[in-house]
């Protein structure tokens, strides 16, 4: 009988990914994420998180009072257009190791309309997790309570010896870590980091926002490399 699930990972360690020490590990670097990615060596990172600051939901719903009585914190953040998102993902594909993973946050409009146009040929969506935020948001019809995390793998596509944890549900309930407009679930991200990296490996987040990925990486003993164009409070 063939073995479907393997216990643990058979991948080597990836503990240093920078070409030159232009940025710091385990530090909130203030930078353009594309410049940070450009400083990373080819095929040197097993895991990247990316939460594009796009306006998918806000533009679709077209609320006239955005920035006044609703969506104030989100409306103040610099937004990424489609070309910028594709540029980020192209660089992420370069720095990921073969079989490495990108965890890509999307809203329901991008989920329905598709994101295949963002993906280079060597990246494939292999799974998805629904994050139940346990709090209702805005909506003309249904009220938003979930976000969606696409699990993307760089070819060759393989789970055995690469994905070490097999008890992560595809619907995850967890309140946001803080009040940042792009706050994400720390415990979920920590479990995913454990699944696809070894202790001491580097996890990259080029658009760190609330730095929830850094918090998650610290929980499970991984190094963090990330930054944001906005100055963030002390983590």
mmCIF file of C-alpha atoms in Angstrom:
data_model
loop_
_atom_site.group_PDB
_atom_site.id
_atom_site.type_symbol
_atom_site.label_atom_id
_atom_site.label_comp_id
_atom_site.label_asym_id
_atom_site.label_seq_id
_atom_site.Cartn_x
_atom_site.Cartn_y
_atom_site.Cartn_z
ATOM 1 C CA UNK A 1 0.000 0.000 0.000
ATOM 2 C CA UNK A 2 1.380 3.410 -0.910
ATOM 3 C CA UNK A 3 1.915 5.973 1.846
ATOM 4 C CA UNK A 4 -0.280 9.041 1.379
ATOM 5 C CA UNK A 5 0.769 10.983 4.463
ATOM 6 C CA UNK A 6 4.329 11.193 5.752
ATOM 7 C CA UNK A 7 5.298 12.071 9.300
ATOM 8 C CA UNK A 8 7.451 15.186 9.215
ATOM 9 C CA UNK A 9 9.354 16.872 6.415
ATOM 10 C CA UNK A 10 12.234 15.544 4.404
ATOM 11 C CA UNK A 11 13.340 18.978 3.152
ATOM 12 C CA UNK A 12 16.629 20.671 4.111
ATOM 13 C CA UNK A 13 16.795 23.819 6.250
ATOM 14 C CA UNK A 14 16.595 27.323 4.773
ATOM 15 C CA UNK A 15 17.812 29.723 7.444
ATOM 16 C CA UNK A 16 19.389 32.554 5.442
ATOM 17 C CA UNK A 17 17.913 33.869 2.197
ATOM 18 C CA UNK A 18 19.392 37.360 1.767
ATOM 19 C CA UNK A 19 21.942 38.150 -0.955
ATOM 20 C CA UNK A 20 23.289 41.020 1.177
ATOM 21 C CA UNK A 21 22.327 42.274 4.659
ATOM 22 C CA UNK A 22 20.173 45.124 3.365
ATOM 23 C CA UNK A 23 17.281 44.108 5.594
ATOM 24 C CA UNK A 24 17.050 42.599 9.069
ATOM 25 C CA UNK A 25 15.544 39.300 10.135
ATOM 26 C CA UNK A 26 12.946 39.387 12.912
ATOM 27 C CA UNK A 27 12.485 43.111 12.464
ATOM 28 C CA UNK A 28 9.715 45.360 11.040
ATOM 29 C CA UNK A 29 11.587 46.643 7.997
ATOM 30 C CA UNK A 30 10.057 49.779 6.516
ATOM 31 C CA UNK A 31 10.333 49.213 2.772
ATOM 32 C CA UNK A 32 8.623 48.491 -0.516
ATOM 33 C CA UNK A 33 8.002 44.755 -0.462
ATOM 34 C CA UNK A 34 9.204 44.398 -4.056
ATOM 35 C CA UNK A 35 12.590 45.778 -3.046
ATOM 36 C CA UNK A 36 12.734 43.377 -0.118
ATOM 37 C CA UNK A 37 11.966 40.424 -2.421
ATOM 38 C CA UNK A 38 14.623 41.607 -4.877
ATOM 39 C CA UNK A 39 17.196 41.243 -2.081
ATOM 40 C CA UNK A 40 16.315 37.546 -1.607
ATOM 41 C CA UNK A 41 18.260 34.783 -3.339
ATOM 42 C CA UNK A 42 16.651 32.552 -5.958
ATOM 43 C CA UNK A 43 14.909 29.449 -4.579
ATOM 44 C CA UNK A 44 15.905 30.122 -0.976
ATOM 45 C CA UNK A 45 12.578 30.387 0.896
ATOM 46 C CA UNK A 46 10.152 27.537 1.723
ATOM 47 C CA UNK A 47 7.187 29.699 2.755
ATOM 48 C CA UNK A 48 5.787 33.129 1.824
ATOM 49 C CA UNK A 49 2.616 34.836 3.003
ATOM 50 C CA UNK A 50 1.114 37.601 0.866
ATOM 51 C CA UNK A 51 -1.903 39.735 1.717
ATOM 52 C CA UNK A 52 -2.339 42.170 -1.196
ATOM 53 C CA UNK A 53 -3.786 45.513 -0.182
ATOM 54 C CA UNK A 54 -6.320 45.555 -3.003
ATOM 55 C CA UNK A 55 -9.715 47.193 -3.166
ATOM 56 C CA UNK A 56 -11.714 44.210 -4.432
ATOM 57 C CA UNK A 57 -14.636 44.375 -2.028
ATOM 58 C CA UNK A 58 -14.637 48.154 -1.583
ATOM 59 C CA UNK A 59 -14.723 48.859 -5.319
ATOM 60 C CA UNK A 60 -17.400 46.223 -5.983
ATOM 61 C CA UNK A 61 -19.697 47.510 -3.259
ATOM 62 C CA UNK A 62 -18.970 51.195 -4.023
ATOM 63 C CA UNK A 63 -19.964 52.548 -0.629
ATOM 64 C CA UNK A 64 -20.322 56.308 -0.881
ATOM 65 C CA UNK A 65 -19.336 56.839 2.749
ATOM 66 C CA UNK A 66 -16.034 54.942 2.576
ATOM 67 C CA UNK A 67 -13.478 56.652 4.789
ATOM 68 C CA UNK A 68 -16.163 58.612 6.640
ATOM 69 C CA UNK A 69 -18.327 56.221 8.643
ATOM 70 C CA UNK A 70 -17.041 52.845 7.395
ATOM 71 C CA UNK A 71 -13.798 51.352 6.100
ATOM 72 C CA UNK A 72 -11.808 54.218 7.565
ATOM 73 C CA UNK A 73 -8.655 52.260 8.449
ATOM 74 C CA UNK A 74 -8.688 50.290 5.191
ATOM 75 C CA UNK A 75 -9.271 53.385 3.056
ATOM 76 C CA UNK A 76 -6.156 55.027 4.499
ATOM 77 C CA UNK A 77 -3.874 52.182 3.364
ATOM 78 C CA UNK A 78 -2.023 52.382 0.018
ATOM 79 C CA UNK A 79 -3.754 50.048 -2.430
ATOM 80 C CA UNK A 80 -2.229 47.665 -5.013
ATOM 81 C CA UNK A 81 -3.462 47.410 -8.578
ATOM 82 C CA UNK A 82 -3.498 44.134 -10.516
ATOM 83 C CA UNK A 83 -0.139 44.822 -12.178
ATOM 84 C CA UNK A 84 1.511 45.398 -8.803
ATOM 85 C CA UNK A 85 0.060 42.189 -7.380
ATOM 86 C CA UNK A 86 1.366 40.218 -10.377
ATOM 87 C CA UNK A 87 4.795 41.797 -9.905
ATOM 88 C CA UNK A 88 4.860 40.692 -6.256
ATOM 89 C CA UNK A 89 3.769 37.154 -7.084
ATOM 90 C CA UNK A 90 6.325 36.879 -9.887
ATOM 91 C CA UNK A 91 9.090 37.707 -7.416
ATOM 92 C CA UNK A 92 7.619 35.322 -4.856
ATOM 93 C CA UNK A 93 7.742 32.541 -7.457
ATOM 94 C CA UNK A 94 11.431 33.297 -8.007
ATOM 95 C CA UNK A 95 12.422 33.128 -4.330
ATOM 96 C CA UNK A 96 10.362 30.050 -3.407
ATOM 97 C CA UNK A 97 12.169 26.740 -3.343
ATOM 98 C CA UNK A 98 10.771 23.961 -5.579
ATOM 99 C CA UNK A 99 7.711 22.528 -3.718
ATOM 100 C CA UNK A 100 7.652 25.725 -1.594
ATOM 101 C CA UNK A 101 4.360 27.332 -0.596
ATOM 102 C CA UNK A 102 2.729 30.722 -1.015
ATOM 103 C CA UNK A 103 -0.236 31.446 1.253
ATOM 104 C CA UNK A 104 -2.265 34.067 -0.582
ATOM 105 C CA UNK A 105 -5.111 35.979 1.080
ATOM 106 C CA UNK A 106 -8.030 36.921 -1.199
ATOM 107 C CA UNK A 107 -11.518 38.360 -0.775
ATOM 108 C CA UNK A 108 -14.707 36.768 -2.081
ATOM 109 C CA UNK A 109 -14.797 38.796 -5.286
ATOM 110 C CA UNK A 110 -11.345 37.674 -6.360
ATOM 111 C CA UNK A 111 -12.274 34.152 -5.282
ATOM 112 C CA UNK A 112 -15.309 34.173 -7.586
ATOM 113 C CA UNK A 113 -13.679 35.957 -10.518
ATOM 114 C CA UNK A 114 -10.437 33.993 -10.285
ATOM 115 C CA UNK A 115 -6.794 34.853 -9.693
ATOM 116 C CA UNK A 116 -5.207 32.588 -12.306
ATOM 117 C CA UNK A 117 -4.044 35.658 -14.207
ATOM 118 C CA UNK A 118 -1.814 36.534 -11.260
ATOM 119 C CA UNK A 119 0.041 33.218 -11.343
ATOM 120 C CA UNK A 120 3.183 32.412 -13.311
ATOM 121 C CA UNK A 121 3.329 29.001 -14.952
ATOM 122 C CA UNK A 122 5.293 27.373 -12.120
ATOM 123 C CA UNK A 123 2.745 28.167 -9.377
ATOM 124 C CA UNK A 124 -0.465 26.205 -8.848
ATOM 125 C CA UNK A 125 -3.337 26.546 -6.373
ATOM 126 C CA UNK A 126 -3.520 23.253 -4.468
ATOM 127 C CA UNK A 127 -5.921 23.984 -1.593
ATOM 128 C CA UNK A 128 -7.941 26.678 0.164
ATOM 129 C CA UNK A 129 -8.817 27.561 3.762
ATOM 130 C CA UNK A 130 -11.857 29.577 4.813
ATOM 131 C CA UNK A 131 -11.142 31.859 7.763
ATOM 132 C CA UNK A 132 -14.215 32.540 9.895
ATOM 133 C CA UNK A 133 -13.403 35.817 11.670
ATOM 134 C CA UNK A 134 -16.276 35.352 14.136
ATOM 135 C CA UNK A 135 -17.355 38.913 13.442
ATOM 136 C CA UNK A 136 -19.686 40.252 10.766
ATOM 137 C CA UNK A 137 -18.489 43.009 8.460
ATOM 138 C CA UNK A 138 -20.140 45.109 5.776
ATOM 139 C CA UNK A 139 -22.410 43.986 2.960
ATOM 140 C CA UNK A 140 -25.461 45.141 1.027
ATOM 141 C CA UNK A 141 -26.861 41.605 0.917
ATOM 142 C CA UNK A 142 -24.925 39.084 2.994
ATOM 143 C CA UNK A 143 -22.581 40.407 5.661
ATOM 144 C CA UNK A 144 -18.929 39.482 5.265
ATOM 145 C CA UNK A 145 -17.600 37.186 7.989
ATOM 146 C CA UNK A 146 -14.948 35.162 6.141
ATOM 147 C CA UNK A 147 -11.733 35.625 4.238
ATOM 148 C CA UNK A 148 -10.061 33.052 2.036
ATOM 149 C CA UNK A 149 -6.512 31.754 2.044
ATOM 150 C CA UNK A 150 -5.310 30.113 -1.155
ATOM 151 C CA UNK A 151 -2.611 27.482 -0.714
ATOM 152 C CA UNK A 152 -0.286 27.819 -3.694
ATOM 153 C CA UNK A 153 2.650 25.512 -4.385
ATOM 154 C CA UNK A 154 5.630 25.919 -6.652
ATOM 155 C CA UNK A 155 6.211 22.976 -8.962
ATOM 156 C CA UNK A 156 6.840 20.114 -8.574
ATOM 157 C CA UNK A 157 3.537 19.637 -6.751
ATOM 158 C CA UNK A 158 3.973 17.266 -3.832
ATOM 159 C CA UNK A 159 2.635 16.846 -0.299
ATOM 160 C CA UNK A 160 4.568 13.783 0.925
ATOM 161 C CA UNK A 161 7.693 14.886 2.760
ATOM 162 C CA UNK A 162 6.761 18.561 2.240
ATOM 163 C CA UNK A 163 3.515 19.130 4.177
ATOM 164 C CA UNK A 164 4.065 17.818 7.696
ATOM 165 C CA UNK A 165 0.723 18.413 9.439
ATOM 166 C CA UNK A 166 -2.520 16.713 8.468
ATOM 167 C CA UNK A 167 -4.938 17.946 11.126
ATOM 168 C CA UNK A 168 -5.542 21.486 9.854
ATOM 169 C CA UNK A 169 -9.239 21.958 8.964
ATOM 170 C CA UNK A 170 -10.226 23.826 5.809
ATOM 171 C CA UNK A 171 -12.577 26.057 7.821
ATOM 172 C CA UNK A 172 -10.787 27.853 10.658
ATOM 173 C CA UNK A 173 -12.490 29.994 13.326
ATOM 174 C CA UNK A 174 -10.307 32.601 15.033
ATOM 175 C CA UNK A 175 -10.772 36.254 15.884
ATOM 176 C CA UNK A 176 -8.367 38.726 14.229
ATOM 177 C CA UNK A 177 -5.167 39.308 16.155
ATOM 178 C CA UNK A 178 -5.727 43.076 16.539
ATOM 179 C CA UNK A 179 -7.575 46.077 15.108
ATOM 180 C CA UNK A 180 -5.326 46.581 12.073
ATOM 181 C CA UNK A 181 -7.366 46.740 8.849
ATOM 182 C CA UNK A 182 -5.507 43.690 7.517
ATOM 183 C CA UNK A 183 -5.163 41.738 10.795
ATOM 184 C CA UNK A 184 -4.923 37.998 10.197
ATOM 185 C CA UNK A 185 -5.259 34.856 12.384
ATOM 186 C CA UNK A 186 -1.980 34.203 14.172
ATOM 187 C CA UNK A 187 -2.755 30.637 15.284
ATOM 188 C CA UNK A 188 -3.780 29.515 11.795
ATOM 189 C CA UNK A 189 -0.676 31.012 10.229
ATOM 190 C CA UNK A 190 1.500 29.391 12.900
ATOM 191 C CA UNK A 191 0.054 25.960 12.098
ATOM 192 C CA UNK A 192 0.652 26.468 8.382
ATOM 193 C CA UNK A 193 4.229 27.595 9.000
ATOM 194 C CA UNK A 194 4.812 24.417 11.010
ATOM 195 C CA UNK A 195 3.351 22.359 8.170
ATOM 196 C CA UNK A 196 5.718 23.578 5.438
ATOM 197 C CA UNK A 197 8.954 24.647 7.172
ATOM 198 C CA UNK A 198 11.562 23.300 9.562
ATOM 199 C CA UNK A 199 12.508 24.953 12.876
ATOM 200 C CA UNK A 200 14.795 27.907 12.187
ATOM 201 C CA UNK A 201 13.674 28.311 8.547
ATOM 202 C CA UNK A 202 12.912 31.758 7.150
ATOM 203 C CA UNK A 203 9.299 32.789 6.522
ATOM 204 C CA UNK A 204 8.781 35.823 4.263
ATOM 205 C CA UNK A 205 5.969 38.384 4.263
ATOM 206 C CA UNK A 206 6.676 41.268 1.860
ATOM 207 C CA UNK A 207 3.511 43.238 2.746
ATOM 208 C CA UNK A 208 3.449 42.585 6.461
ATOM 209 C CA UNK A 209 0.715 45.028 7.566
ATOM 210 C CA UNK A 210 -0.119 43.992 11.125
ATOM 211 C CA UNK A 211 2.936 41.668 11.302
ATOM 212 C CA UNK A 212 0.753 38.731 12.293
ATOM 213 C CA UNK A 213 3.036 36.426 10.289
ATOM 214 C CA UNK A 214 6.002 37.531 12.401
ATOM 215 C CA UNK A 215 4.027 36.758 15.560
ATOM 216 C CA UNK A 216 3.116 33.345 14.145
ATOM 217 C CA UNK A 217 6.718 32.593 13.150
ATOM 218 C CA UNK A 218 7.963 33.445 16.644
ATOM 219 C CA UNK A 219 5.415 31.083 18.182
ATOM 220 C CA UNK A 220 6.870 28.108 16.299
ATOM 221 C CA UNK A 221 10.575 28.983 16.276
ATOM 222 C CA UNK A 222 11.018 30.252 12.718
ATOM 223 C CA UNK A 223 12.862 33.328 11.465
ATOM 224 C CA UNK A 224 10.904 36.160 9.880
ATOM 225 C CA UNK A 225 11.840 38.417 6.993
ATOM 226 C CA UNK A 226 9.294 41.041 6.121
ATOM 227 C CA UNK A 227 8.358 44.654 5.953
ATOM 228 C CA UNK A 228 5.771 47.212 5.001
ATOM 229 C CA UNK A 229 5.790 50.639 3.402
ATOM 230 C CA UNK A 230 4.101 52.060 6.492
ATOM 231 C CA UNK A 231 5.798 52.487 9.835
ATOM 232 C CA UNK A 232 4.310 50.000 12.278
ATOM 233 C CA UNK A 233 4.147 50.048 16.083
ATOM 234 C CA UNK A 234 6.460 47.928 18.175
ATOM 235 C CA UNK A 235 5.581 44.217 17.874
#
